Amino acid sequence: MMEENFIPYLTELAKENISFSDTEVLGGAHAVPGTTWTAAAMVTQTSGIPLTIPISKSNFGQNNKFLPGAYSLGEILEKEGYNQELMVGSKASYAKRKDYFVQHGGYEIFDYYTAKEEGLIPENYYVWWGFEDQKLFEYAKLEIRELYEKNEPFNFTMLTVDTHFTDGYKCERCQDLYNTQYANVIKCSDHQIYEFVEWIKQQPFYKDTVIVLAGDHLTMDHNYFNRIDPAIKERGRRIYNCFINTGMSDQYTTNRVFTTLDMFPTTLASLNVKIEGKGLTTREITLTS
């Protein structure tokens, strides 16, 4: 079998577009406490708030509100008239993700249950965390087309999952090119994400659309990257980011020490949002874009 030394499409996308790194080469964001698991990362990167409380009913605020007082990307875009949707191939209610996105931005939710309700998967279908990314990308195209046809601005957010957890999920598109299942799954996922980005580029809305690609947290297969590249163990692993079609300068993208908390204001900047005042503070933001 081939050695695990392929150059991922996502690496090339990062080089061709804007990607922030803590080194001179491809790097990424540091993870800090309250950002290192999926639901926390989703909250962190859209609100700038680390999720340091246990997720249970007792931790909700008054009237069962999740993080009352937080002011997120979703709420900012909702105020500007954006239609918003979150798509996950698992159960959106897991770890209160549905509550967060519905309460902070009024997102429509498409998850494992939605796919069953719409007859896209059989009633008893369940693989990995719900349904695999191969299906997720195809359903995403349908949903994005519907959002575009409303002729209003939209924000579509989706969460891939095949590379989550040790070894990953090997779908029917995965080839046996490498010595480990995880390498084959990464290669397959990398190719599907690239294809999806290329599909977006062919759509009529692309000229007015910013694409943000971001990892949620460090891989849970802790030994994989240390084994194939000892230098990674020395310098530490980082979390991927890439901003496509922003129209912004790619100056000052290297040797930047930052965390996933910084993805919130950086995403706003990628949308050409101007924040008046001394900084981005809760509910004190004025947008001119």
XYZ file of C-alpha atoms in Angstrom:
289
model
C 0.000 0.000 0.000
C 1.004 3.625 -0.469
C 2.781 5.527 2.265
C 0.631 7.983 4.217
C 2.277 11.035 2.685
C -0.423 12.504 0.460
C -0.886 16.286 0.316
C -4.525 16.933 1.269
C -6.719 19.172 -0.861
C -7.435 21.119 2.330
C -3.750 21.939 2.596
C -3.806 23.314 -0.942
C -6.987 25.292 -0.222
C -5.306 26.843 2.816
C -2.284 27.856 0.721
C -4.415 29.291 -2.096
C -6.722 31.273 0.190
C -6.474 32.825 3.647
C -5.415 30.574 6.506
C -3.981 31.762 9.800
C -1.022 29.907 11.265
C 1.090 30.144 14.382
C 4.191 29.268 12.332
C 5.694 30.109 8.948
C 3.997 27.056 7.426
C 0.488 25.629 7.597
C -0.613 25.641 11.215
C -3.742 26.817 12.947
C -5.458 27.721 16.170
C -4.650 26.628 19.698
C -7.338 24.944 21.770
C -8.014 26.311 25.254
C -10.233 24.944 28.053
C -13.899 25.122 27.193
C -13.301 24.683 23.448
C -12.007 21.130 23.098
C -15.148 19.128 22.324
C -17.532 19.480 19.415
C -20.503 21.327 20.958
C -18.160 23.636 22.869
C -16.191 24.341 19.696
C -19.371 25.241 17.811
C -20.357 27.684 20.569
C -16.822 29.060 20.863
C -16.322 29.741 17.175
C -19.659 31.504 16.770
C -19.783 33.504 20.011
C -16.244 33.826 21.355
C -17.334 32.200 24.618
C -15.660 29.078 26.059
C -18.182 26.513 27.228
C -16.965 25.685 30.708
C -20.248 24.576 32.270
C -21.508 20.977 32.181
C -24.341 20.600 29.677
C -27.412 19.610 31.645
C -30.858 21.062 32.272
C -29.751 22.564 35.562
C -27.182 24.708 33.749
C -29.709 26.476 31.583
C -30.762 29.982 32.463
C -34.207 31.336 33.193
C -37.000 29.895 31.009
C -34.663 27.111 29.824
C -32.398 29.492 27.920
C -28.963 28.267 26.873
C -26.245 30.873 27.529
C -28.671 33.762 28.002
C -26.929 37.048 27.332
C -24.515 35.646 24.761
C -24.542 37.482 21.435
C -23.456 35.255 18.582
C -22.707 35.268 14.874
C -26.171 33.814 14.326
C -27.886 36.673 16.139
C -25.856 39.280 14.301
C -26.758 37.770 10.918
C -30.375 37.230 11.949
C -30.603 40.946 12.719
C -29.300 41.643 9.203
C -32.072 39.533 7.632
C -30.181 36.299 6.958
C -32.005 32.971 6.648
C -29.940 30.453 8.607
C -29.677 26.689 8.747
C -27.593 24.183 10.683
C -27.101 20.724 9.183
C -25.641 17.780 11.109
C -25.736 14.073 10.302
C -26.380 13.209 13.938
C -29.027 14.183 16.476
C -28.893 17.964 16.754
C -30.222 17.844 20.305
C -27.059 16.049 21.461
C -25.107 18.294 23.883
C -27.781 21.000 23.473
C -26.516 22.085 20.050
C -30.046 22.546 18.737
C -30.955 24.783 21.681
C -27.944 26.992 21.107
C -28.490 27.537 17.383
C -32.256 27.971 17.611
C -32.061 30.374 20.555
C -29.090 32.305 19.173
C -30.016 33.069 15.595
C -33.266 31.279 14.855
C -31.593 28.610 12.741
C -33.610 25.995 10.906
C -32.275 22.581 11.917
C -31.597 19.656 9.593
C -30.372 16.553 11.411
C -30.701 12.775 11.536
C -34.389 13.014 12.420
C -35.059 15.447 9.558
C -33.541 13.033 7.062
C -35.851 10.279 8.327
C -38.921 12.525 8.342
C -38.269 13.580 4.741
C -37.756 9.989 3.608
C -34.135 10.522 2.646
C -33.003 7.570 4.770
C -34.986 4.511 5.949
C -36.639 4.657 9.362
C -34.161 2.163 10.836
C -31.044 3.635 9.174
C -28.237 4.446 11.600
C -24.487 4.422 10.976
C -21.654 6.038 12.924
C -23.419 9.060 14.535
C -26.568 8.943 12.384
C -25.859 9.192 8.665
C -22.502 9.553 6.965
C -20.933 12.574 5.285
C -21.457 11.151 1.802
C -25.174 11.749 2.321
C -24.617 14.988 4.244
C -22.985 16.699 1.267
C -25.777 15.703 -1.115
C -28.506 16.884 1.275
C -26.552 20.103 1.842
C -26.677 20.908 -1.877
C -30.470 20.581 -1.858
C -30.836 22.786 1.223
C -28.460 25.447 -0.084
C -30.338 25.633 -3.370
C -33.577 26.199 -1.454
C -31.969 28.964 0.603
C -30.619 30.632 -2.530
C -34.003 30.501 -4.263
C -35.519 32.634 -1.494
C -33.479 35.485 -2.958
C -32.399 36.610 0.514
C -29.007 36.455 2.256
C -28.302 33.133 3.948
C -25.896 31.440 6.314
C -25.586 27.675 5.934
C -23.540 25.865 8.588
C -22.765 22.155 8.453
C -20.787 19.717 10.578
C -18.943 16.801 8.991
C -18.307 13.783 11.180
C -16.624 10.878 9.346
C -13.178 11.765 10.737
C -14.508 12.185 14.267
C -13.328 9.655 16.823
C -10.574 7.043 16.511
C -10.229 5.317 13.096
C -13.092 7.337 11.582
C -16.028 6.031 9.551
C -15.174 4.203 6.334
C -17.945 4.864 3.798
C -18.422 3.234 0.405
C -16.384 5.999 -1.260
C -13.285 5.286 0.832
C -10.463 3.510 -0.993
C -7.852 1.242 0.576
C -4.809 3.318 -0.334
C -2.993 3.473 2.988
C -1.971 1.239 5.853
C -4.530 2.522 8.350
C -8.271 3.037 8.152
C -7.945 6.553 9.559
C -5.640 7.593 6.715
C -8.130 6.257 4.172
C -11.004 8.046 5.902
C -9.064 11.345 6.027
C -8.237 11.052 2.318
C -11.887 10.338 1.480
C -13.210 13.166 3.653
C -10.631 15.584 2.263
C -11.731 14.748 -1.295
C -15.443 15.127 -0.500
C -14.924 18.528 1.136
C -12.893 19.689 -1.865
C -15.626 18.515 -4.252
C -18.227 20.358 -2.199
C -16.221 23.588 -2.279
C -15.797 23.211 -6.040
C -19.571 22.715 -6.378
C -20.193 25.948 -4.466
C -17.780 27.771 -6.778
C -19.928 26.773 -9.749
C -23.131 28.167 -8.250
C -24.544 31.605 -9.178
C -24.416 32.767 -5.545
C -20.690 32.084 -5.124
C -19.591 35.581 -6.144
C -21.324 36.931 -3.021
C -20.474 34.025 -0.716
C -17.691 33.544 1.823
C -16.741 29.956 2.685
C -15.248 29.267 6.107
C -13.667 25.865 6.727
C -12.689 25.104 10.309
C -11.847 22.142 12.473
C -13.794 21.863 15.699
C -11.042 20.435 17.891
C -7.902 18.307 17.690
C -8.377 14.794 16.345
C -9.293 12.177 18.921
C -6.915 9.719 17.225
C -4.061 11.156 19.259
C -1.234 8.947 18.026
C -1.954 9.064 14.295
C -0.244 12.339 13.358
C 2.591 11.891 15.827
C 3.363 8.579 14.141
C 3.442 9.863 10.558
C 5.211 13.158 11.357
C 7.344 13.308 14.531
C 7.763 17.070 14.062
C 4.075 17.522 14.868
C 4.640 16.017 18.299
C 7.464 18.500 18.856
C 5.585 21.670 17.877
C 2.088 20.544 18.907
C -1.077 20.012 16.894
C -3.294 22.892 15.798
C -6.841 23.354 14.502
C -7.390 23.976 10.779
C -8.895 27.150 9.341
C -9.421 28.467 5.826
C -11.328 31.510 4.527
C -12.327 31.462 0.858
C -13.590 34.308 -1.342
C -13.265 37.057 1.269
C -11.680 39.671 -0.989
C -9.322 40.409 1.897
C -5.534 40.660 1.967
C -3.557 37.594 3.014
C -0.960 39.701 4.828
C -0.088 38.879 8.440
C -1.460 35.339 8.345
C 1.656 33.572 9.643
C 3.273 33.564 13.081
C -0.067 34.502 14.609
C -0.687 32.899 17.991
C -4.455 32.579 18.341
C -7.188 30.278 19.617
C -10.524 29.080 18.269
C -12.142 31.846 20.338
C -10.743 34.212 17.710
C -12.741 32.549 14.942
C -15.818 34.617 15.897
C -14.398 38.088 15.144
C -12.315 36.687 12.271
C -15.424 35.280 10.609
C -17.130 38.660 10.973
C -14.083 40.329 9.413
C -14.183 37.864 6.509
C -17.729 39.065 5.796
C -16.392 42.638 5.537
C -18.211 43.641 8.707
C -17.067 46.874 10.288
C -17.258 46.912 14.082
C -17.539 50.418 15.464
C -16.271 51.299 18.908
C -13.416 49.783 20.878
C -14.145 46.162 20.129
C -16.608 43.327 19.787
C -18.591 43.293 23.012
C -21.899 41.729 23.926
C -24.815 43.441 22.156
C -22.799 46.594 21.534
C -22.072 45.967 17.865
C -23.011 48.187 14.964
C -22.669 46.620 11.544
C -21.915 48.435 8.321
C -21.043 46.100 5.493
